[in-house]
mmCIF file with all atom_site columns, C-alpha atoms in Angstrom:
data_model
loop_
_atom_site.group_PDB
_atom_site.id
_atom_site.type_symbol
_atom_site.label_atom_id
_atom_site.label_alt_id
_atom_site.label_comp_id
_atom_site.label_asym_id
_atom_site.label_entity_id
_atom_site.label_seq_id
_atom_site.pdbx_PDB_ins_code
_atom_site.Cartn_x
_atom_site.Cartn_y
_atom_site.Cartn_z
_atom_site.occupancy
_atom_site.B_iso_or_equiv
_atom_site.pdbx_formal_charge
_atom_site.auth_seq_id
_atom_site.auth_comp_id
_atom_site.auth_asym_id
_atom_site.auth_atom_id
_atom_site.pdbx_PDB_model_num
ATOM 1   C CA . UNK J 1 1   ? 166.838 48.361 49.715 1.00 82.00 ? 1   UNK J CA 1
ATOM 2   C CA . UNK J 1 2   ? 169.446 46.124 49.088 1.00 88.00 ? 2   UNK J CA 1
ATOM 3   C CA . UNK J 1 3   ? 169.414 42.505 50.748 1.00 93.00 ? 3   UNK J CA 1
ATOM 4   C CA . UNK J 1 4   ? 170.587 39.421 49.971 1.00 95.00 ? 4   UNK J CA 1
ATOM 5   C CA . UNK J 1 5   ? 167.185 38.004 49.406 1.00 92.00 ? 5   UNK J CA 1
ATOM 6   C CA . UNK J 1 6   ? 165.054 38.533 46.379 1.00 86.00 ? 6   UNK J CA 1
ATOM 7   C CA . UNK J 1 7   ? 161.532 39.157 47.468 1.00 88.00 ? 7   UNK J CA 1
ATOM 8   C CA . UNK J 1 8   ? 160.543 38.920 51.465 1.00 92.00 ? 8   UNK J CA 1
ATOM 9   C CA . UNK J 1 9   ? 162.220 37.890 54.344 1.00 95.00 ? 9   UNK J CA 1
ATOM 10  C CA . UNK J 1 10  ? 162.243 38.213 57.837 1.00 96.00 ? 10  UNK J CA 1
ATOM 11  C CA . UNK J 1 11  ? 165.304 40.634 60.112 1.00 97.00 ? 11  UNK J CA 1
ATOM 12  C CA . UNK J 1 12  ? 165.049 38.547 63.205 1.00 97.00 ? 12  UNK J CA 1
ATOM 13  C CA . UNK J 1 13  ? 168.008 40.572 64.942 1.00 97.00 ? 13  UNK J CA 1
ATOM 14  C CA . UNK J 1 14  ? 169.116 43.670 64.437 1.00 98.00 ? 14  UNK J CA 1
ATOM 15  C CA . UNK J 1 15  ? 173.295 45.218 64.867 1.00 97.00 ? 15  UNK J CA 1
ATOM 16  C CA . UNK J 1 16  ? 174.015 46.340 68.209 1.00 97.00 ? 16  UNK J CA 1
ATOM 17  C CA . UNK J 1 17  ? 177.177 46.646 69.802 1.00 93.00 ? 17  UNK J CA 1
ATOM 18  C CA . UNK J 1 18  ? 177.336 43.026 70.520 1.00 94.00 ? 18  UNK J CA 1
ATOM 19  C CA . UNK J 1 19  ? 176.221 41.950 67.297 1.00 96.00 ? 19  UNK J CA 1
ATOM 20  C CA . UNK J 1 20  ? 177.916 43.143 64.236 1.00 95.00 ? 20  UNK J CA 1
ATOM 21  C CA . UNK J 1 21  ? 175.446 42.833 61.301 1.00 96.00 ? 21  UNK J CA 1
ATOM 22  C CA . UNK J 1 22  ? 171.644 41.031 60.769 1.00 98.00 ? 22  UNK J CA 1
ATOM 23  C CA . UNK J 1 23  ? 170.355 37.945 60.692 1.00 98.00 ? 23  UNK J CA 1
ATOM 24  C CA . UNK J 1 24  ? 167.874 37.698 57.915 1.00 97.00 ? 24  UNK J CA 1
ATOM 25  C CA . UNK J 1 25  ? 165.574 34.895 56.867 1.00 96.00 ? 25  UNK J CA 1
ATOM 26  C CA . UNK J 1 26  ? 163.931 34.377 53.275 1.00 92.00 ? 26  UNK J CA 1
ATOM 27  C CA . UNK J 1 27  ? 160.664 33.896 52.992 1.00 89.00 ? 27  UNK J CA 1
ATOM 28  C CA . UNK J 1 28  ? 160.402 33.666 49.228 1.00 83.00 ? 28  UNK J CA 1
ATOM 29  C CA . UNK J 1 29  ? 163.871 32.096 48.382 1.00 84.00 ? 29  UNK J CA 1
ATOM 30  C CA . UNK J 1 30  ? 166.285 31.095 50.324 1.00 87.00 ? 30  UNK J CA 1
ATOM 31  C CA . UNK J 1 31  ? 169.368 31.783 48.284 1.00 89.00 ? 31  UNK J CA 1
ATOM 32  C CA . UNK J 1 32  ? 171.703 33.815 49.250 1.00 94.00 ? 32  UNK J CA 1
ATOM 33  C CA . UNK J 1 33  ? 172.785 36.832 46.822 1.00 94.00 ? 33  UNK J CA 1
ATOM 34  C CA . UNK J 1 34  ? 175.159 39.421 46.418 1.00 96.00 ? 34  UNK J CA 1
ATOM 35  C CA . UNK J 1 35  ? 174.747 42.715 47.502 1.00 96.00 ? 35  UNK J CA 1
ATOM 36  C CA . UNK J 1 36  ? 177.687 44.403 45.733 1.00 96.00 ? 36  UNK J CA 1
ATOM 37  C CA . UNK J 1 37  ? 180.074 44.600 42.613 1.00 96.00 ? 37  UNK J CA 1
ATOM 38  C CA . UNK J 1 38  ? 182.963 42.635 43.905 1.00 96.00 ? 38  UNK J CA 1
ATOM 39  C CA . UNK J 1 39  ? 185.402 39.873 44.378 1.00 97.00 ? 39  UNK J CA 1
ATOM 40  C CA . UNK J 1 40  ? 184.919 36.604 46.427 1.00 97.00 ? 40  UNK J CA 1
ATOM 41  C CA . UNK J 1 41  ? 188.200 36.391 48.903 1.00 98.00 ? 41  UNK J CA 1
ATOM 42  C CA . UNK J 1 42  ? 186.723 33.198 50.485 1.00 98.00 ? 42  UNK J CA 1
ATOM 43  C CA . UNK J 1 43  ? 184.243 31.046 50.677 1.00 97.00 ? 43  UNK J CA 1
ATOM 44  C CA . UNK J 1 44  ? 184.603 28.170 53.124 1.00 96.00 ? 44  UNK J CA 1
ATOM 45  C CA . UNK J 1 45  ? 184.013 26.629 56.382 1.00 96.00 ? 45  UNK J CA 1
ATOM 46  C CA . UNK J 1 46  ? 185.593 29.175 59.355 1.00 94.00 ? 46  UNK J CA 1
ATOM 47  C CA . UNK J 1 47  ? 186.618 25.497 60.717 1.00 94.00 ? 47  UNK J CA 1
ATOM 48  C CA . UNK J 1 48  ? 187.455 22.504 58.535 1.00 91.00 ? 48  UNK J CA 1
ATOM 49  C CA . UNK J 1 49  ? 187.625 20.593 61.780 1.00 93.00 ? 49  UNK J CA 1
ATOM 50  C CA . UNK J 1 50  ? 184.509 22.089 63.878 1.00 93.00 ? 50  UNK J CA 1
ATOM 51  C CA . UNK J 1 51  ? 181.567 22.864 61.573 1.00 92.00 ? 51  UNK J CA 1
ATOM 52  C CA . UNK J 1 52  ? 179.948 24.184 64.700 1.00 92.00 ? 52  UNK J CA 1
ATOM 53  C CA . UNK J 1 53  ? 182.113 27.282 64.808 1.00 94.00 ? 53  UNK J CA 1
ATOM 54  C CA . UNK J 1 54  ? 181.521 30.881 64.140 1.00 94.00 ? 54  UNK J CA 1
ATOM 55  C CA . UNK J 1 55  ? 180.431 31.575 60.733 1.00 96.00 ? 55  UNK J CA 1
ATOM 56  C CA . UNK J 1 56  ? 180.113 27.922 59.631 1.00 96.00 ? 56  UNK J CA 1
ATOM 57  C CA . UNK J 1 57  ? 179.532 27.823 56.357 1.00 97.00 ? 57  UNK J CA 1
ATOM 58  C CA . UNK J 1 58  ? 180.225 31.399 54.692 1.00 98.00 ? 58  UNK J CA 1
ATOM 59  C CA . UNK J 1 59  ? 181.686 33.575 51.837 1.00 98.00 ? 59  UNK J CA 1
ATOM 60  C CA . UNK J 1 60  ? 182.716 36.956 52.188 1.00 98.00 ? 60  UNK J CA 1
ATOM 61  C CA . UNK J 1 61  ? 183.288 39.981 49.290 1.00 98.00 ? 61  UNK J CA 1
ATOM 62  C CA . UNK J 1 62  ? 185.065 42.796 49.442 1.00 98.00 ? 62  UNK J CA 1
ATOM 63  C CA . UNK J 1 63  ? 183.314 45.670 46.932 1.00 97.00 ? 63  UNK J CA 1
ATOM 64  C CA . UNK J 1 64  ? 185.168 46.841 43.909 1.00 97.00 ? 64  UNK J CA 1
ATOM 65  C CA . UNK J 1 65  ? 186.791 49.752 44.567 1.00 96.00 ? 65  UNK J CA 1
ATOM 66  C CA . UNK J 1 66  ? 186.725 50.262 48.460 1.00 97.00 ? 66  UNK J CA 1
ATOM 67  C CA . UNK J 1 67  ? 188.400 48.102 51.431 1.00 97.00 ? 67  UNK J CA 1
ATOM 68  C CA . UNK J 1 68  ? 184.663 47.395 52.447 1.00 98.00 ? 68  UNK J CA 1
ATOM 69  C CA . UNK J 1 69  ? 184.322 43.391 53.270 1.00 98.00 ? 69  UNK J CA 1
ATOM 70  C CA . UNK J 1 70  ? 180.843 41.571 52.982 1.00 98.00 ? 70  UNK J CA 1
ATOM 71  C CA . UNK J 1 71  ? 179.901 38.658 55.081 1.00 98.00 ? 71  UNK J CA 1
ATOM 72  C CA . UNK J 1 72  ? 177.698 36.367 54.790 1.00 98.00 ? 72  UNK J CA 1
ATOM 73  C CA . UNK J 1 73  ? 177.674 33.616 56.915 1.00 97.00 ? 73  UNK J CA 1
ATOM 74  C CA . UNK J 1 74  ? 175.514 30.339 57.941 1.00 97.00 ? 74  UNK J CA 1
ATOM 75  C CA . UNK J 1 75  ? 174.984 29.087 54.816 1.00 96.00 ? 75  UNK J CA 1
ATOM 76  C CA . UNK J 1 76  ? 174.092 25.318 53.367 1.00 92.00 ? 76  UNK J CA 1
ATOM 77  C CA . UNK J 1 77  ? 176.103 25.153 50.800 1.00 91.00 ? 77  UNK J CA 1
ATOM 78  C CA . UNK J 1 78  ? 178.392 28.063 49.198 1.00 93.00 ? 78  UNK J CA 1
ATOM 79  C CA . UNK J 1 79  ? 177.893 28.147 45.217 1.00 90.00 ? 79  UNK J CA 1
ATOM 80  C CA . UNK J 1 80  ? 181.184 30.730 44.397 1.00 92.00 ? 80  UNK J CA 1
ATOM 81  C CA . UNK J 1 81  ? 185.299 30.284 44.427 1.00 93.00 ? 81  UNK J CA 1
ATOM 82  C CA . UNK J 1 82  ? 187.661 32.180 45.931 1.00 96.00 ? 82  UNK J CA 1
ATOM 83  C CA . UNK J 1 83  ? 188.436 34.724 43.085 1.00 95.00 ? 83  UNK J CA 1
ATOM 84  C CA . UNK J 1 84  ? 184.696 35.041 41.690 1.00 94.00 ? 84  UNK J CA 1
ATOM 85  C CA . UNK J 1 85  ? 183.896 38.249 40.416 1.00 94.00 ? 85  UNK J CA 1
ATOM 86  C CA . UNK J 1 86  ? 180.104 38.177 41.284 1.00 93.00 ? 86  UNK J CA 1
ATOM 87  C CA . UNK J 1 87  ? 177.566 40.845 40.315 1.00 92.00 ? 87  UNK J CA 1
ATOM 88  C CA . UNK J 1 88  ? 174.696 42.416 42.406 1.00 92.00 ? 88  UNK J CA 1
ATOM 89  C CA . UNK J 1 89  ? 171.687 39.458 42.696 1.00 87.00 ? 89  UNK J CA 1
ATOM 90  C CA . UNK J 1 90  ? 174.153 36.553 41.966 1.00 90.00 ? 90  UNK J CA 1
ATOM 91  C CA . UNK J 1 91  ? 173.659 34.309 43.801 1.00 89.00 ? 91  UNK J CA 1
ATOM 92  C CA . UNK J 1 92  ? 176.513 33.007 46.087 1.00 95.00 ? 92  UNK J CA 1
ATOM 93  C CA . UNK J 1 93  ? 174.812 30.724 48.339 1.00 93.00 ? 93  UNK J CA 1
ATOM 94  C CA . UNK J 1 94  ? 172.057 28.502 50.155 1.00 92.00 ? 94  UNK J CA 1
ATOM 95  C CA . UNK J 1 95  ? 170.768 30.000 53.444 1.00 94.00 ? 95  UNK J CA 1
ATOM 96  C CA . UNK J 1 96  ? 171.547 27.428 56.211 1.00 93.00 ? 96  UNK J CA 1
ATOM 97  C CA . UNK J 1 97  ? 171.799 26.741 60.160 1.00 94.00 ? 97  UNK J CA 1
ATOM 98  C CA . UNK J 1 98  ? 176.118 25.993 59.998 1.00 96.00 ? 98  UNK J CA 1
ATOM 99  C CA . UNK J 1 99  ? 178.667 27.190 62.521 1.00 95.00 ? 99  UNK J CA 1
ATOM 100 C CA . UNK J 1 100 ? 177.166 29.015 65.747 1.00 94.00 ? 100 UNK J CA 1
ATOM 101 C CA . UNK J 1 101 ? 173.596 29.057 65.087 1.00 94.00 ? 101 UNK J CA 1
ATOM 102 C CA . UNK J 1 102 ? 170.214 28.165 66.801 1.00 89.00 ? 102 UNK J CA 1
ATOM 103 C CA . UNK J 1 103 ? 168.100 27.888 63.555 1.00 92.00 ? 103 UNK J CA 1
ATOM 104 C CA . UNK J 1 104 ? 168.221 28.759 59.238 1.00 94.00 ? 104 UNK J CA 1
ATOM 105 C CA . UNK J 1 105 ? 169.467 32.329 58.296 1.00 96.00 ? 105 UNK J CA 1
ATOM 106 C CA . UNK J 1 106 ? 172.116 34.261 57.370 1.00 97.00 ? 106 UNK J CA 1
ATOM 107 C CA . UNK J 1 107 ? 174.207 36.413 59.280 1.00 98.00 ? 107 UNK J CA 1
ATOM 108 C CA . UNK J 1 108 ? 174.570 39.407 56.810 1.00 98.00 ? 108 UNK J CA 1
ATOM 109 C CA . UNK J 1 109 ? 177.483 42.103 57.815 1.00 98.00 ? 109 UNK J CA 1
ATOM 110 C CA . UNK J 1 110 ? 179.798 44.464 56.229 1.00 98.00 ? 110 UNK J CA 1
ATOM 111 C CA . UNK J 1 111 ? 183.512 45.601 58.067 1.00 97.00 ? 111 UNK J CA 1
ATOM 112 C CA . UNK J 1 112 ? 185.860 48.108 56.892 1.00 97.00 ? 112 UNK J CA 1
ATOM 113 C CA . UNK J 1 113 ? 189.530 46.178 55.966 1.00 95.00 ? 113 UNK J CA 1
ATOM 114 C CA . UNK J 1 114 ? 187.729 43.105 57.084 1.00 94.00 ? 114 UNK J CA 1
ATOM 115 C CA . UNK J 1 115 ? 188.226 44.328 60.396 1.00 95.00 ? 115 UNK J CA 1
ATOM 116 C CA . UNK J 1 116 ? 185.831 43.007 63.065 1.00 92.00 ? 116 UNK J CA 1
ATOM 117 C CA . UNK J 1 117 ? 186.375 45.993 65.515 1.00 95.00 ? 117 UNK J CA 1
ATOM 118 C CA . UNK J 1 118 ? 184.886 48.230 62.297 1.00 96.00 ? 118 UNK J CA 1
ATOM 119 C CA . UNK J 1 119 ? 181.689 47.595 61.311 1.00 96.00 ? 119 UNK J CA 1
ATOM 120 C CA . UNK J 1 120 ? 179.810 49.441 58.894 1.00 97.00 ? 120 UNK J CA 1
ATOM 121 C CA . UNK J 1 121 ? 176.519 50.595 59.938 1.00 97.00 ? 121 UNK J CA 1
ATOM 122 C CA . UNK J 1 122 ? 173.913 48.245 57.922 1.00 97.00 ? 122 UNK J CA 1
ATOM 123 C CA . UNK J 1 123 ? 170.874 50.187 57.877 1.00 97.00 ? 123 UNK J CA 1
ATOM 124 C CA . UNK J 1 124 ? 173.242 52.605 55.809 1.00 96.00 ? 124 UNK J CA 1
ATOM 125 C CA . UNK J 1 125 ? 174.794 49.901 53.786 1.00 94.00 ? 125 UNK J CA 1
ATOM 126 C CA . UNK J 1 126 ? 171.414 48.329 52.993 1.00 95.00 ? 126 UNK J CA 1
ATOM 127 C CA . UNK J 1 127 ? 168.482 50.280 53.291 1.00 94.00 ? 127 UNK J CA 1
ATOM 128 C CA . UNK J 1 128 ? 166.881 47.999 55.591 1.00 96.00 ? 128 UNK J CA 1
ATOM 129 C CA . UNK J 1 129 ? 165.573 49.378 58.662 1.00 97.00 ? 129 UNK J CA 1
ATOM 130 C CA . UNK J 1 130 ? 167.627 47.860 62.235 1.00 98.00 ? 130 UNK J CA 1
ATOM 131 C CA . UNK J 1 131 ? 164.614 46.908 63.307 1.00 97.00 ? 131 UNK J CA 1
ATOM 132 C CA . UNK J 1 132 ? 162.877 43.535 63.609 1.00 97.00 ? 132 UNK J CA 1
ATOM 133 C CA . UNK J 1 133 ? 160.232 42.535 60.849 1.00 97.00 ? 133 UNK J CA 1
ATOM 134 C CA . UNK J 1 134 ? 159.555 41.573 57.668 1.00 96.00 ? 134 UNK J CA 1
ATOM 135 C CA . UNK J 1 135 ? 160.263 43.319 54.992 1.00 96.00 ? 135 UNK J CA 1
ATOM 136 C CA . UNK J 1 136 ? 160.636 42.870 50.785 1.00 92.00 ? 136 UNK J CA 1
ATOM 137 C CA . UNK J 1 137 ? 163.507 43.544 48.651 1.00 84.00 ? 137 UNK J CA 1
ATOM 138 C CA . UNK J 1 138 ? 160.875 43.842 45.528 1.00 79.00 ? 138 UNK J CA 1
ATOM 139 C CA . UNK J 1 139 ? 163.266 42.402 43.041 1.00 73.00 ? 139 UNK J CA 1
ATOM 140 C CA . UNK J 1 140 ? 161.927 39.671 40.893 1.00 64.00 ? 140 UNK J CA 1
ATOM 141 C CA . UNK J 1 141 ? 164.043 37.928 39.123 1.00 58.00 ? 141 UNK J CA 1
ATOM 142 C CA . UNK J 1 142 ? 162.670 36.503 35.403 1.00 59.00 ? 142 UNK J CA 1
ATOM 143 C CA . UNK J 1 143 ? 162.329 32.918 36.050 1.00 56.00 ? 143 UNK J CA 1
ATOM 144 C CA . UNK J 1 144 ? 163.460 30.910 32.897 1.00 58.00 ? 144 UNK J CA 1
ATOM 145 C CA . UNK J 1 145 ? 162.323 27.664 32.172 1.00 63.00 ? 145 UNK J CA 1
ATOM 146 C CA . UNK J 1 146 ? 160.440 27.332 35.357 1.00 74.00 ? 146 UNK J CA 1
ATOM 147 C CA . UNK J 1 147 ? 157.678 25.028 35.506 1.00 85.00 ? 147 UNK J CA 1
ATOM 148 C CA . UNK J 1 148 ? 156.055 21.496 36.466 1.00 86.00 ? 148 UNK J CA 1
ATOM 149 C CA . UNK J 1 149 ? 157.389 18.007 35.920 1.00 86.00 ? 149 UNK J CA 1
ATOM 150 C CA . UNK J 1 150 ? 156.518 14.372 37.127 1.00 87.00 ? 150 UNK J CA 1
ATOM 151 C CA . UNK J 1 151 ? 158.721 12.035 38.216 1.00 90.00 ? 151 UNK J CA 1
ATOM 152 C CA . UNK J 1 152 ? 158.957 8.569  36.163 1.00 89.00 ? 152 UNK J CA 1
ATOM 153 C CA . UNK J 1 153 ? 158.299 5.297  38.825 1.00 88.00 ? 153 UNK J CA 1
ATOM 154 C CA . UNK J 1 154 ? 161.640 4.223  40.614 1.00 89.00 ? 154 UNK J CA 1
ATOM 155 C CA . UNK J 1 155 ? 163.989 5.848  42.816 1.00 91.00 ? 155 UNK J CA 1
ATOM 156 C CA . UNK J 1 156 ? 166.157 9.330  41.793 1.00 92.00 ? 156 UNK J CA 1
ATOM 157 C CA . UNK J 1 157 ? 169.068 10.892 43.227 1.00 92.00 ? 157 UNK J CA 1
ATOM 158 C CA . UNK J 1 158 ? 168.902 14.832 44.327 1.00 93.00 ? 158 UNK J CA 1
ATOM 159 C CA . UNK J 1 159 ? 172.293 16.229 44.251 1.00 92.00 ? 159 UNK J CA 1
ATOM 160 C CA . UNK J 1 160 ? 174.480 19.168 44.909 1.00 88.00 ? 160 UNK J CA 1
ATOM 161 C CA . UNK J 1 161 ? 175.661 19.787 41.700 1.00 89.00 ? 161 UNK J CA 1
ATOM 162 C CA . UNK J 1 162 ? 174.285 19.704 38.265 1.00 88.00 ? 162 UNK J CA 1
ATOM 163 C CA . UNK J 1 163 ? 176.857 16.783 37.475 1.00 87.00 ? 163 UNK J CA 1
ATOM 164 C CA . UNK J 1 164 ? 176.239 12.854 38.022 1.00 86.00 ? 164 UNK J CA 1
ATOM 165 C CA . UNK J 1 165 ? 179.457 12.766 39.781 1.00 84.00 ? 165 UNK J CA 1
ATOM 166 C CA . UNK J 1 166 ? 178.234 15.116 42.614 1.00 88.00 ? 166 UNK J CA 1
ATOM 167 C CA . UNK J 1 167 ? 177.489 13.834 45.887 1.00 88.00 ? 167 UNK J CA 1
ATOM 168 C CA . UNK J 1 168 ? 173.832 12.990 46.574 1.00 91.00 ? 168 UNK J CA 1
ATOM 169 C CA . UNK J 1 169 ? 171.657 14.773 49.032 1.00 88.00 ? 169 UNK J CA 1
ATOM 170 C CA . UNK J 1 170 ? 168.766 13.328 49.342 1.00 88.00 ? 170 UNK J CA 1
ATOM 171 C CA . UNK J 1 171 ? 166.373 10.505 47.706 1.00 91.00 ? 171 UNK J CA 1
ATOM 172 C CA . UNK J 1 172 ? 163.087 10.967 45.926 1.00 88.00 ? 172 UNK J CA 1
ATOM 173 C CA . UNK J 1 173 ? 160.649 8.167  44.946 1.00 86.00 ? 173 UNK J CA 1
ATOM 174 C CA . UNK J 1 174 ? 158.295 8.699  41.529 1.00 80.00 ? 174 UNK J CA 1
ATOM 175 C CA . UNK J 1 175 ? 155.786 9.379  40.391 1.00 81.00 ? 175 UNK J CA 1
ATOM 176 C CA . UNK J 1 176 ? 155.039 12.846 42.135 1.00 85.00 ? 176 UNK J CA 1
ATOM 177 C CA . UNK J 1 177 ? 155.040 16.604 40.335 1.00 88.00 ? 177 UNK J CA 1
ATOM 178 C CA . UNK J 1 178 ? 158.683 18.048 40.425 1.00 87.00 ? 178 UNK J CA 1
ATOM 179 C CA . UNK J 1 179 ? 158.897 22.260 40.638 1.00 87.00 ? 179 UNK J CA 1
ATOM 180 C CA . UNK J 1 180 ? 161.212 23.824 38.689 1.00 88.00 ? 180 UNK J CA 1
ATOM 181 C CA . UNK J 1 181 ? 162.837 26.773 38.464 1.00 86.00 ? 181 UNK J CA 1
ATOM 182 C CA . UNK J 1 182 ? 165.569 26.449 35.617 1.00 85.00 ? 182 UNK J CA 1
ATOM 183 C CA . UNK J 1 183 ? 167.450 23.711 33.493 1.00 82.00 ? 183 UNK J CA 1
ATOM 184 C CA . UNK J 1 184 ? 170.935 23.570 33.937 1.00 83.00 ? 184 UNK J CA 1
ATOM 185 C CA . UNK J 1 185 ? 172.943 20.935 32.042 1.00 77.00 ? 185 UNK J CA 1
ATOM 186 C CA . UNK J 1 186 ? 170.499 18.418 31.539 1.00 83.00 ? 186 UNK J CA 1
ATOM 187 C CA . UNK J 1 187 ? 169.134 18.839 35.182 1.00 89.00 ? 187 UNK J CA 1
ATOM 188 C CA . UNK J 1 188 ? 166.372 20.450 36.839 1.00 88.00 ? 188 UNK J CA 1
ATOM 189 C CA . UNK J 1 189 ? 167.028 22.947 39.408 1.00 89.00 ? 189 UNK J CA 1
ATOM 190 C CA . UNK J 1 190 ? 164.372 22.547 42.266 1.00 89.00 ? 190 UNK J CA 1
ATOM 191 C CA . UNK J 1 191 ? 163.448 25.525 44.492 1.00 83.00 ? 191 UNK J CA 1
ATOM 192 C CA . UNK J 1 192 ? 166.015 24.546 47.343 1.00 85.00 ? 192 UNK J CA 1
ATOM 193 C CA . UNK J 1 193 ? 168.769 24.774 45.159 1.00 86.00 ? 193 UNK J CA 1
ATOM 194 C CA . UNK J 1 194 ? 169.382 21.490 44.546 1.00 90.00 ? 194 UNK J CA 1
ATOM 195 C CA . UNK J 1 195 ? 169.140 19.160 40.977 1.00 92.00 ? 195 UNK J CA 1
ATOM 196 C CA . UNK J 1 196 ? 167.422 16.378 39.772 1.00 91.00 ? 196 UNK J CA 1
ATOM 197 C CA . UNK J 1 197 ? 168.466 14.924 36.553 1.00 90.00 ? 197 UNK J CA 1
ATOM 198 C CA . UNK J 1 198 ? 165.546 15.110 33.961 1.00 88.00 ? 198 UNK J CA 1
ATOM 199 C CA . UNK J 1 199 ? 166.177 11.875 32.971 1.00 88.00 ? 199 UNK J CA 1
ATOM 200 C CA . UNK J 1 200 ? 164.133 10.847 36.405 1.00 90.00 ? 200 UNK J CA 1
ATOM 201 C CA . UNK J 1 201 ? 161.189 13.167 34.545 1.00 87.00 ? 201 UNK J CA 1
ATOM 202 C CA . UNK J 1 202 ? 158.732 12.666 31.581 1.00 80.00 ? 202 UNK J CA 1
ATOM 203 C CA . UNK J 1 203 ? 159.178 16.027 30.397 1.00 65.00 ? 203 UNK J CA 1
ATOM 204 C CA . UNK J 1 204 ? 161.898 16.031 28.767 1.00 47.00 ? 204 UNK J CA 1
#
């Protein structure tokens, strides 16, 4: 089985004629990774102007070696460039609810010369059944330097990137235990995706 998700998640509609590909949602994780060899020919929002449109959010790969296209589409944030050679399991993205979409997944389909008017058939592209349910992808990925901190007292700044010049998401208030799941530059990387500087934690 190959899906975008490491561990479980949810098919919550399945390809028909109407509907090219499968909307997945990740119960263990909710990034978004590859499921080819291949090179990243965008990653953007389908409309700079109306973030409620189509895709919303989305990066698409076409497979080394074939004129086979990869879509996935609804994400939160994108986290590869136009150009990105990405691997199996990287990960490319944060699931998310952008574009035209009624709650958090990702729209997961695959087209032949990026046409829409060929899709590939994605129970044979992924090994996951077109049918409804919840299924596992049983890859685990070896989480390094994963673990517990606390926040120090005061008020700390979640933000995109791993970089103090990033935007800020969201605000947290210490002291409270912080989950981990890797350091990157001098930051925490929480479960979401997101990073906390561990200069906001004891441990450091």
């Amino acid at each position: 089985m190959n899906s975008p998700y490491m561990g479980k998640f949810k098919l919550t509609q399945t390809q028909t004629q109407k509907h090219d590909g499968y909307d997945l949602v990740g119960i263990d994780s909710n990034e978004i990774h590859s499921t080819v060899n291949g090179t990243v020919v965008y990653s953007g929002w389908e409309d700079k102007n109306d973030h409620s449109k189509g895709f919303g959010l989305y990066v698409v790969i076409v497979k080394d070696g074939t004129d086979d296209f990869y879509f996935f589409g609804h994400m939160r944030k994108t986290m590869v460039s136009v150009g990105d050679h990405v691997k199996i399991t990287d990960v490319i993205g944060i699931e998310g609810s952008t574009g035209k979409s009624t709650g958090s997944h990702c729209h997961y389909c695959a087209r032949r010369q990026r046409d829409k008017k060929q899709p590939l058939n994605m129970e044979t592209v992924s090994g996951i059944p077109n049918k409804r349910g919840v299924y596992d992808d049983g890859y685990r990925p070896e989480k390094k330097n994963a673990g517990t901190t606390e926040l120090l007292p005061g008020t700390w700044n979640v933000r995109y990137l791993p970089s103090l010049r990033s935007r800020v998401m969201r605000v947290v208030r210490g002291p409270q235990p912080v989950t981990y799941v890797d350091m990157v530059e001098g930051f925490y990387k929480l479960r979401d995706g997101y990073y906390l500087s561990v200069h906001a934690c004891i441990d450091k």
